Coordinates of C-alpha atoms and ligand atoms in Angstrom, one line a residue:
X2 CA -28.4 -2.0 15.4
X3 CA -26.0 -1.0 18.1
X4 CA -22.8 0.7 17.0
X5 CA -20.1 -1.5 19.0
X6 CA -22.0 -4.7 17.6
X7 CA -23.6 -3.9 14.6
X8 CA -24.6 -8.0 13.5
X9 CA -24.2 -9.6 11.4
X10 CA -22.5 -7.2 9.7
X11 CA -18.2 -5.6 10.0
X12 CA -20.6 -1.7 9.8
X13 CA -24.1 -0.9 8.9
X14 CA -25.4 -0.7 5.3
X15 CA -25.8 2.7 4.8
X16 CA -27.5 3.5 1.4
X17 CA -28.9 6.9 1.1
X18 CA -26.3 10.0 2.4
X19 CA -27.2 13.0 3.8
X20 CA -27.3 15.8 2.0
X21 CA -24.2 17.4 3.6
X22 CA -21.4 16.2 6.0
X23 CA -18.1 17.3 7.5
X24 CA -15.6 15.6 5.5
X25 CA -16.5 13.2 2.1
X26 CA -13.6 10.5 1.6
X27 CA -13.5 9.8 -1.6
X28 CA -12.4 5.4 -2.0
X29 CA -13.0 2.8 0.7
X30 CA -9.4 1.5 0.3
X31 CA -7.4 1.0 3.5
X32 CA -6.1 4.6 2.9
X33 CA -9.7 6.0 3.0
X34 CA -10.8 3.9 5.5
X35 CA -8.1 5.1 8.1
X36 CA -8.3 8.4 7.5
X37 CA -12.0 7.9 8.3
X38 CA -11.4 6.2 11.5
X39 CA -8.5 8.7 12.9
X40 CA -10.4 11.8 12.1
X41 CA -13.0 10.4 13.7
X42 CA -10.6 9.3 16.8
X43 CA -8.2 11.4 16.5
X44 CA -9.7 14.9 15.7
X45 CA -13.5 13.9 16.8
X46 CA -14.6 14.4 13.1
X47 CA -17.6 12.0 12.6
X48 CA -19.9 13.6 10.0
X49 CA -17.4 12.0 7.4
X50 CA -18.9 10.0 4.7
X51 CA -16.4 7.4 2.7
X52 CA -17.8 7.0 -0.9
X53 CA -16.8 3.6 -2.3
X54 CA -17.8 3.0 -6.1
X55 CA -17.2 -1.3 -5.4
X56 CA -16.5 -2.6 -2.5
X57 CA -14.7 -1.5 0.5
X58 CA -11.0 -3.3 0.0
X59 CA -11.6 -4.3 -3.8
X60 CA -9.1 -2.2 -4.9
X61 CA -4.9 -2.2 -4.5
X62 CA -5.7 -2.7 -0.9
X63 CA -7.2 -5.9 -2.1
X64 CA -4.9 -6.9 -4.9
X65 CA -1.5 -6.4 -2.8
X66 CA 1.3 -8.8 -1.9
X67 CA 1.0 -7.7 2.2
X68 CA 4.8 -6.5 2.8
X69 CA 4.9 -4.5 5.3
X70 CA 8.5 -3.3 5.9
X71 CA 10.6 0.5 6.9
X72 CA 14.1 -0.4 5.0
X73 CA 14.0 2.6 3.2
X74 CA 16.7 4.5 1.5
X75 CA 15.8 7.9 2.5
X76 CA 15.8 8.9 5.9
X77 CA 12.2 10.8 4.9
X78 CA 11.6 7.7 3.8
X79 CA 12.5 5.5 6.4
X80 CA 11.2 8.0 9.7
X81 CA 7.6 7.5 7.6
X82 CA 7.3 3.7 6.7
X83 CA 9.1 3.0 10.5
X84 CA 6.1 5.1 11.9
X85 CA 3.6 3.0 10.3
X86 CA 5.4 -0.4 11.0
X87 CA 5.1 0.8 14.9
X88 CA 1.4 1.2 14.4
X89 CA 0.8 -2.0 12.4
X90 CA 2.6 -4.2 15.4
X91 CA -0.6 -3.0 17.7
X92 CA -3.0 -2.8 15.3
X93 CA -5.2 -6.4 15.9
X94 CA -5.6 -4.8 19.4
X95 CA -6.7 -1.8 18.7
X96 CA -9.0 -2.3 15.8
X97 CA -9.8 -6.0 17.8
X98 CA -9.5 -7.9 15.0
X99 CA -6.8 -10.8 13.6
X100 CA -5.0 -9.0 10.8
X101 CA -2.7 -12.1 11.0
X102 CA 0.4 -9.6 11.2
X103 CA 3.2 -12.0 11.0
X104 CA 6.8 -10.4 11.6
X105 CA 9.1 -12.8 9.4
X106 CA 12.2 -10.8 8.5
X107 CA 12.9 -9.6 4.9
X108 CA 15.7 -10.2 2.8
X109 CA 16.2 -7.9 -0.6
X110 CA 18.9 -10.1 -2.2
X111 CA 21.8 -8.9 -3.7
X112 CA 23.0 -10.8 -6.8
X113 CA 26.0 -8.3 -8.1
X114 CA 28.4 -5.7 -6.8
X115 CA 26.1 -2.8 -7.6
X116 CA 23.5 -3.8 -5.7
X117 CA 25.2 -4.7 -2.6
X118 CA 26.5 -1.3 -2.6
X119 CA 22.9 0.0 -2.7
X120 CA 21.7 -2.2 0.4
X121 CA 24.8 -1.3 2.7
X122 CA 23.5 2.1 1.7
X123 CA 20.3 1.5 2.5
X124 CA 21.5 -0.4 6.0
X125 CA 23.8 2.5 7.1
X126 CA 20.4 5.1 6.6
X127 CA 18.2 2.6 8.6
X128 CA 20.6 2.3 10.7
X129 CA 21.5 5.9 11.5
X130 CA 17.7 6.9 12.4
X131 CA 17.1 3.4 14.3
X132 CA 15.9 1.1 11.9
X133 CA 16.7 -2.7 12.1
X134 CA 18.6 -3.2 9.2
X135 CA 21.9 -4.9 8.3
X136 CA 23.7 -6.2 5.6
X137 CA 24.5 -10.3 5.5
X138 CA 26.2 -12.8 3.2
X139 CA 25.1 -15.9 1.7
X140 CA 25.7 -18.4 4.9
X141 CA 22.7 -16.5 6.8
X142 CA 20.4 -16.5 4.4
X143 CA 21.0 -20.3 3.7
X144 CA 20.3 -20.4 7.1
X145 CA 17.3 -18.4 7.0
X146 CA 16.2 -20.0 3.8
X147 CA 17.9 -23.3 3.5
X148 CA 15.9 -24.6 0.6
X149 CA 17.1 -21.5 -0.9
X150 CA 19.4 -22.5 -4.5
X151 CA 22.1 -19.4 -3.6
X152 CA 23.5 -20.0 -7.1
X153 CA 19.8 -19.3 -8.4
X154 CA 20.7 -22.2 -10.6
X155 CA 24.3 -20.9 -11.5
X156 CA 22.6 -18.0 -13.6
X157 CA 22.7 -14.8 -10.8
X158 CA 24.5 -15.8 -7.9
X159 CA 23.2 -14.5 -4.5
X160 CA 26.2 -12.2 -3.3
X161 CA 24.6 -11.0 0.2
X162 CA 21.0 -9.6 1.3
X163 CA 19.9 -6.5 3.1
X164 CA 18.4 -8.2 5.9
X165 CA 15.3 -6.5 7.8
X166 CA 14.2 -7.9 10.6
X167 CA 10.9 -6.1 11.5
X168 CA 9.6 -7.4 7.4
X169 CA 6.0 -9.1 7.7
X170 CA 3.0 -9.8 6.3
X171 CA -0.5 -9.2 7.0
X172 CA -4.3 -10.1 6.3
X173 CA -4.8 -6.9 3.5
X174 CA -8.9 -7.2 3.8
X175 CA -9.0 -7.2 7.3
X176 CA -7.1 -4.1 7.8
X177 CA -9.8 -2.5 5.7
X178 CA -12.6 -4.1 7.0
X179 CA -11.0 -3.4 11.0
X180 CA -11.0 0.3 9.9
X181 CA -14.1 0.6 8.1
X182 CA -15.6 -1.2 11.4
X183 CA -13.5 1.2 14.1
X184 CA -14.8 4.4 12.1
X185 CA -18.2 2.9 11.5
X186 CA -18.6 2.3 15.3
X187 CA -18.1 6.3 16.2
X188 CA -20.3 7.3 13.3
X189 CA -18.6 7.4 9.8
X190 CA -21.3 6.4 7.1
X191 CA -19.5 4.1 4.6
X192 CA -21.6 4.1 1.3
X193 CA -20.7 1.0 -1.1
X194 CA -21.6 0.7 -4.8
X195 CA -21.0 4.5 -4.4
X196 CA -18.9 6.6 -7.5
X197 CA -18.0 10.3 -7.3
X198 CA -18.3 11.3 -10.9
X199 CA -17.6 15.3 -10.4
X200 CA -16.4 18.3 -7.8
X201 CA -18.1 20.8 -7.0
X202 CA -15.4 24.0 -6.6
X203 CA -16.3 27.5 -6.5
X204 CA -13.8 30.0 -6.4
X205 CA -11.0 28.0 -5.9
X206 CA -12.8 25.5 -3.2
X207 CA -14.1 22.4 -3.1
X208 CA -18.2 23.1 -2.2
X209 CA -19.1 19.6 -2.8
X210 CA -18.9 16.4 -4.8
X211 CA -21.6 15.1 -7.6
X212 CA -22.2 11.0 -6.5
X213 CA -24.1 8.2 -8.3
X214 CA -26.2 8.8 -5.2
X215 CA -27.1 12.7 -6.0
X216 CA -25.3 16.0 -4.4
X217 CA -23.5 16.0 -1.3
X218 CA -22.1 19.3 0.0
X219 CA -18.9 19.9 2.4
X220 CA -15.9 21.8 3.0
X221 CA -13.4 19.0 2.8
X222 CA -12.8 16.2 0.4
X223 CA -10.2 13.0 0.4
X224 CA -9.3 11.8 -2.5
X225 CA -7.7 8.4 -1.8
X226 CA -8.3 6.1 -4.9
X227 CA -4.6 5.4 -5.6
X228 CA -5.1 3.9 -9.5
X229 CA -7.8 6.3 -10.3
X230 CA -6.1 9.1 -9.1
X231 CA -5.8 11.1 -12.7
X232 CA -9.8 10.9 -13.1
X233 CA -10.3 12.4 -9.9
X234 CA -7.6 15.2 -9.9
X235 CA -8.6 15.9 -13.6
X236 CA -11.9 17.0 -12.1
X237 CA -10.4 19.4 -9.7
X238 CA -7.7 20.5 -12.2
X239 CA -4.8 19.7 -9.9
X240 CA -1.9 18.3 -12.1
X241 CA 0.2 15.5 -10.9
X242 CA 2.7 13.7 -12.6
X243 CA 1.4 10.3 -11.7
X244 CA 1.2 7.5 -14.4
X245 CA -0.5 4.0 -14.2
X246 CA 1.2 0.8 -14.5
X247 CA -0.2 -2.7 -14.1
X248 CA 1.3 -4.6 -11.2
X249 CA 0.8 -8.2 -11.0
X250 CA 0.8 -10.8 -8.2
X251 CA 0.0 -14.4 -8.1
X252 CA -0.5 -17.6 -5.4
X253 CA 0.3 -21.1 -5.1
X254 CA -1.7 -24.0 -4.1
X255 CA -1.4 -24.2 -0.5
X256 CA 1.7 -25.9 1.2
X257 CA 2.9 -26.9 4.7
X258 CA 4.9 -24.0 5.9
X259 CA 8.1 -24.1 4.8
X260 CA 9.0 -20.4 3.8
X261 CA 9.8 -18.3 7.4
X262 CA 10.9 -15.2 5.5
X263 CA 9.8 -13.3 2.7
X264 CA 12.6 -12.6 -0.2
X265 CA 12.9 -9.9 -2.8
X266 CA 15.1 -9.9 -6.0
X267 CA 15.2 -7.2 -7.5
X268 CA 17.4 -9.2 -10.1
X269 CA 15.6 -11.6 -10.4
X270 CA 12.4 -9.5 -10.7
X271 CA 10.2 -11.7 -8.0
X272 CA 9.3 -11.6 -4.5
X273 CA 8.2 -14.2 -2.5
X274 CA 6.4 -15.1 1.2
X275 CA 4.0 -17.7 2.5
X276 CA 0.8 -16.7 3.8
X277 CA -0.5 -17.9 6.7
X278 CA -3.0 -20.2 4.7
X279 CA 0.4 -21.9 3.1
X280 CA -0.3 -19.9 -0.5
X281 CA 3.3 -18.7 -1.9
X282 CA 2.4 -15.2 -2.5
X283 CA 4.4 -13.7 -5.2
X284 CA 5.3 -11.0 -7.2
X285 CA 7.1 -9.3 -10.4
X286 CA 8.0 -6.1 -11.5
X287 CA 5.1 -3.4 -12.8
X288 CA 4.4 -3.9 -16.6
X289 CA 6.5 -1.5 -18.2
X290 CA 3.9 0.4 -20.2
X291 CA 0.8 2.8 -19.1
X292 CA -2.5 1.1 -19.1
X293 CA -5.4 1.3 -16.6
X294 CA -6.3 -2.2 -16.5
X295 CA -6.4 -5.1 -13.7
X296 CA -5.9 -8.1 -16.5
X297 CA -3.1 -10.6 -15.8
X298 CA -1.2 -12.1 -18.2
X299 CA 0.4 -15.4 -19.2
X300 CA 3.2 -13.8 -20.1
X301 CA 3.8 -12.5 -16.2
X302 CA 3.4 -16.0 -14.8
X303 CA 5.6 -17.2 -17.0
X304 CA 8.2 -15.3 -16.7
X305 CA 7.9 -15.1 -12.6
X306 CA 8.0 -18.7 -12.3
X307 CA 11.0 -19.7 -14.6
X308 CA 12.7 -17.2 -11.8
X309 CA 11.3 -18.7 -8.9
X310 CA 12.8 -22.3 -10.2
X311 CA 16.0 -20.6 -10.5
X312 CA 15.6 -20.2 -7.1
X313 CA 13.2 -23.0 -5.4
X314 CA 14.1 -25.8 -8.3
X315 CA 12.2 -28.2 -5.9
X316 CA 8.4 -26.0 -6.6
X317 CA 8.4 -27.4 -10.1
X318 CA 5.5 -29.3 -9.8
X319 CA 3.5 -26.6 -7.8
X320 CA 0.5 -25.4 -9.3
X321 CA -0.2 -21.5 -9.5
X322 CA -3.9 -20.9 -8.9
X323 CA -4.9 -17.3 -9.1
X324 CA -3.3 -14.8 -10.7
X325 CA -4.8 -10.9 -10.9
X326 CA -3.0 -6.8 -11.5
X327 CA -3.7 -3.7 -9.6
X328 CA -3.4 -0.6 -11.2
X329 CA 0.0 1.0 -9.8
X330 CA -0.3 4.8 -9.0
X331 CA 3.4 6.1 -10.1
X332 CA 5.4 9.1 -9.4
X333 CA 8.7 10.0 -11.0
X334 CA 10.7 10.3 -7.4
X335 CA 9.0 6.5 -6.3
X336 CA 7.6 8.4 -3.2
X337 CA 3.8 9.3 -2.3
X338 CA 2.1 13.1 -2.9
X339 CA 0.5 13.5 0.4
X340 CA -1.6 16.8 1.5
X341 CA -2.9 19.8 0.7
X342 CA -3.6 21.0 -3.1
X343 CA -4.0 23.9 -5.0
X344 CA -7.4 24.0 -4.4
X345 CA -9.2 24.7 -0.5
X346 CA -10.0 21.4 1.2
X347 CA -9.8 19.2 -1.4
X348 CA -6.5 16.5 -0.1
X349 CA -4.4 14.5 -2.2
X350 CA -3.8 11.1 -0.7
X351 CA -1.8 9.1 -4.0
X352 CA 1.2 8.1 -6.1
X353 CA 1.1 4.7 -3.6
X354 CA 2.2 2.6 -6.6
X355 CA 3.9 -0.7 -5.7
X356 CA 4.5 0.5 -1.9
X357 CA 1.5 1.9 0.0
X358 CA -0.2 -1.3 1.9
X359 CA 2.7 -0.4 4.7
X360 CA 1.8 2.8 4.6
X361 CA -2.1 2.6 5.4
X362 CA -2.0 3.1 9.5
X363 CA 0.3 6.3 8.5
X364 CA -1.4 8.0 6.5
X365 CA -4.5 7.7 7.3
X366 CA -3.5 9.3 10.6
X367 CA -1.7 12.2 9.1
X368 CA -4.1 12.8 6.3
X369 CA -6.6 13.0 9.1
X370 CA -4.3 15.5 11.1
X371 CA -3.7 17.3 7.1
X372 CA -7.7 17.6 6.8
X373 CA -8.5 18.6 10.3
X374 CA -5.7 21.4 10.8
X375 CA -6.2 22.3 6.7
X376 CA -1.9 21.4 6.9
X377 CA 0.1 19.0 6.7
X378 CA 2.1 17.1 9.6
X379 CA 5.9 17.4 9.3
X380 CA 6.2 14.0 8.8
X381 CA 4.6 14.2 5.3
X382 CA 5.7 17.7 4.2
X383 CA 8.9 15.6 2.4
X384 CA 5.8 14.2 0.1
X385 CA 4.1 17.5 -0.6
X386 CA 2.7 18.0 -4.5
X387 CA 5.0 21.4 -4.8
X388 CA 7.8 19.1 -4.8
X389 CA 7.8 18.8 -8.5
X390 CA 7.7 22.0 -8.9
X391 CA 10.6 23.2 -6.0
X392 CA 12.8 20.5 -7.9
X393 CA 12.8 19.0 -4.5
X394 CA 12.0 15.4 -5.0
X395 CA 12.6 12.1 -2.2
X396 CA 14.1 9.9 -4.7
X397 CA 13.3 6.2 -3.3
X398 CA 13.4 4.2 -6.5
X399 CA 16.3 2.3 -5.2
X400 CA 13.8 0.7 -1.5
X401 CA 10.3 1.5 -3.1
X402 CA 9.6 -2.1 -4.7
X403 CA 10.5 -4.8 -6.3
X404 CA 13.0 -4.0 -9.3
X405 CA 14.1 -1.3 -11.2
Ligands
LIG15 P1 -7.2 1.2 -3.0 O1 -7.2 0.1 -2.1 O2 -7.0 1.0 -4.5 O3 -8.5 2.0 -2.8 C1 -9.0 3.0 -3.6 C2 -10.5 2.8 -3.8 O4 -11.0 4.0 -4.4 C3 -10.8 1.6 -4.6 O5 -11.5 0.7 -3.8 C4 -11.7 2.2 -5.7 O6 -12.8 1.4 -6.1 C5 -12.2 3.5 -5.1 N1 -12.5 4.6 -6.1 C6 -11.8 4.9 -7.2 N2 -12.4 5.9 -7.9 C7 -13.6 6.2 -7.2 C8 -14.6 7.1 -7.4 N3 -14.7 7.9 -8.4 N4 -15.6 7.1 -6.4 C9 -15.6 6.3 -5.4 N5 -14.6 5.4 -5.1 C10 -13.6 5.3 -6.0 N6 2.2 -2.2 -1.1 C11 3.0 -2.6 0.0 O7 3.2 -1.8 0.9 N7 3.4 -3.9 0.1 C12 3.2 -4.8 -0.9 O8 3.6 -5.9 -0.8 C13 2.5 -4.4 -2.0 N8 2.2 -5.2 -3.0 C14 1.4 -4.9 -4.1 C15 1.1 -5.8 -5.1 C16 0.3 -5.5 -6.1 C17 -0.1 -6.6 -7.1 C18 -0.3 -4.2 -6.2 C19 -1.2 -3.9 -7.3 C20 0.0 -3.2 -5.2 C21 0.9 -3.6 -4.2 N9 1.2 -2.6 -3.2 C22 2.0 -3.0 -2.1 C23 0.7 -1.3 -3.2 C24 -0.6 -1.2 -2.4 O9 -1.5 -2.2 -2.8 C25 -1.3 0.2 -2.6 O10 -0.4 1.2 -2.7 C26 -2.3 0.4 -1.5 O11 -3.2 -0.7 -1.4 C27 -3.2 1.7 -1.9 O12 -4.3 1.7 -1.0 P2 -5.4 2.7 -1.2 O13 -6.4 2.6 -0.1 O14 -4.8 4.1 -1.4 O15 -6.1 2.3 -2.6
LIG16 O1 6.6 -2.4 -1.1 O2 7.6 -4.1 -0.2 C1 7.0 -3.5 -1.1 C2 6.4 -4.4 -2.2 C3 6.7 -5.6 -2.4 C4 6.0 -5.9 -3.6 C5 5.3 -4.9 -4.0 N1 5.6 -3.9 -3.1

């Protein structure tokens, strides 16, 4: 099979790895995957092997509800997520596939006092380090969103919105799928149905990492598995403070297009955008208690859509026809731990939680600069695992998702 067209498959089946390679990516998520193809591009790093123990994309890649946004409240934050919004807008091109990026504008409405208070914050930060952010009242986002009820049935009010206008959406499998294809095609070896079940470190450094496929030795490892983070870092000994929550998402049956933007209460506790296959996509708060599970529950849907007829009273005889979780990778500050570890070559790529699909073209790229330079880009250092220890957290829980 040629590389550049390797039919009739995205990359080739590899099955059996070598016995040793540059770099070893542990989880064929988006994350994985682009830190694959940009060492590869980037640094000219092509001995990598991804290990994937599904299938590439089955994870939160997957499961998520596509937003892809910068409207931070940090301006670590925001100079991050912006960088990988700017990627994401030329992304079909260069990976030369349809991610069916869609730029739609994002509204994160405010239904009292407080919390237009937080999004003027949040609009003077974007602001100030050039994000397209602003603050607007009720008429604009009738406007916007005319079949919107602004009362939300007389029970919350809408008071104003932080508007953002770069907001979209995306195609999440083909953004794993374009990278798994783009580092495939200059020699990454992506090995499905693959686990990693232990690390080899000696002395402080990672020497290799024990497979469901045997032994395979290198100097550098990735760990990018965002729910099953703790397993992984457990067998290096690296301590995080990350926790897993269930997040859980939903869709509609399809409908003629009638939703242009995608809105977010945090009030309200639901999200909402139409896909580009006419599926409301939507969304709730993380289940407030730590389980590592991907059930879904009646009592989610339930709840989500008596508050999306607060809002849409007209959807009331719309059916809902899948609903599925993804385990959320939390930290305490609502940012990600991004880097280098404690122990020699082995790279922390995690604590993505509710917030990391936007994030994919980012840091893959600066992981891959992190694992070829054995440091991290400034961009990330804000994200670094001593910052729970320095006290010296990048608190984002007010922009990081959906409601707190
Ligand atoms: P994943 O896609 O989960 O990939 C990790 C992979 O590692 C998995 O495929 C797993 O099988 C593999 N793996 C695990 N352990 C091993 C092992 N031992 N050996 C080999 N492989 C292993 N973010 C946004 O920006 N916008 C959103 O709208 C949004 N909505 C969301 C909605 C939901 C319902 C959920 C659950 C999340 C949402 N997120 C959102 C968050 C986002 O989905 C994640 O942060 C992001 O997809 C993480 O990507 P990843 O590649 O790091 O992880
Ligand atoms: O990060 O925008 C986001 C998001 C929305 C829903 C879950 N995460």
């Amino acid at each position: 099979l040629s590389r550049k067209h390797p039919a009739p498959r995205f990359f080739r089946d590899c099955t059996e790895p070598k016995k040793s390679y540059d770099a070893v990516i542990i989880g064929g998520g988006g994350h994985g995957l682009a830190a694959a193809y940009y060492l590869a591009k980037d640094h000219g790093i092509t001995n990598v092997a991804v290990l994937e123990k599904g299938y590439i994309g089955g994870g939160n890649t997957g499961r998520n509800t596509t937003i892809v946004r910068s409207n931070y409240l940090t301006p670590e934050g925001v100079n991050f997520y912006d960088a990988s919004v700017k990627i994401y807008e030329g992304l079909s091109e260069e990976l030369d596939i349809n991610l069916f990026y869609s730029t739609r504008g994002h509204f994160t409405l405010a239904h009292t006092e407080s919390a237009l208070r937080t999004m003027r914050w949040r609009a003077e930060v974007n602001k100030h380090v050039g994000v397209d952010s602003c603050v607007v009242g009720p008429d604009d986002i009738s406007r916007a969103c005319p079949q919107l009820d602004i009362s939300c049935s007389g029970k919350a009010p809408i008071l104003g919105a932080l508007y953002h206008g770069p907001g979209s959406i995306a195609r999440h499998d083909a953004v794993a799928w374009g990278y798994a294809r783009g580092a495939d095609s200059m020699g990454v070896e992506i090995f499905q149905n693959t686990e990693v079940t232990g690390l080899d470190i000696q002395s402080g450094k990672i020497k290799g990492v024990h497979t469901s496929r045997g032994y395979i030795a290198t100097n550098k490892v990735l760990s990018a598995v965002a729910g099953f983070t703790p397993r992984i870092t457990n067998m290096a000994g690296v301590d995080t403070p990350i926790v897993i929550h269930p997040l859980q998402a939903c869709v509609s049956e399809p409908m003629k297009p009638w939703l242009d933007t995608i809105l977010v209460s945090g009030s309200l506790h639901v999200y909402v955008s139409q896909s580009s296959r006419g599926e409301l996509v939507m969304g709730s708060s993380l289940d407030p208690y730590e389980v590592h599970s991907t059930r879904s529950s009646l009592d989610f849907v339930e709840g989500l859509t008596s508050h999306m007829l607060d809002m849409f009273p007209f959807l009331s005889n719309v059916k809902i026809v899948r609903q599925w979780a993804g385990m959320a990778d939390m930290t305490p500050d609502f940012s990600p731990i991004m880097g280098t570890t404690p122990v020699e070559g082995f790279y922390l790529d995690a604590g993505w939680g509710t917030w990391g699909f936007k994030a994919t073209p980012i840091s893959g790229k600066t992981m891959a600069a992190t694992m070829a330079n054995d440091q991290a880009p400034e961009l990330i250092k804000p994200f670094r695992l001593s910052r729970f220890e320095d006290y010296d957290l990048t608190g984002e829980k007010g922009a990081a998702s959906v409601g707190h």
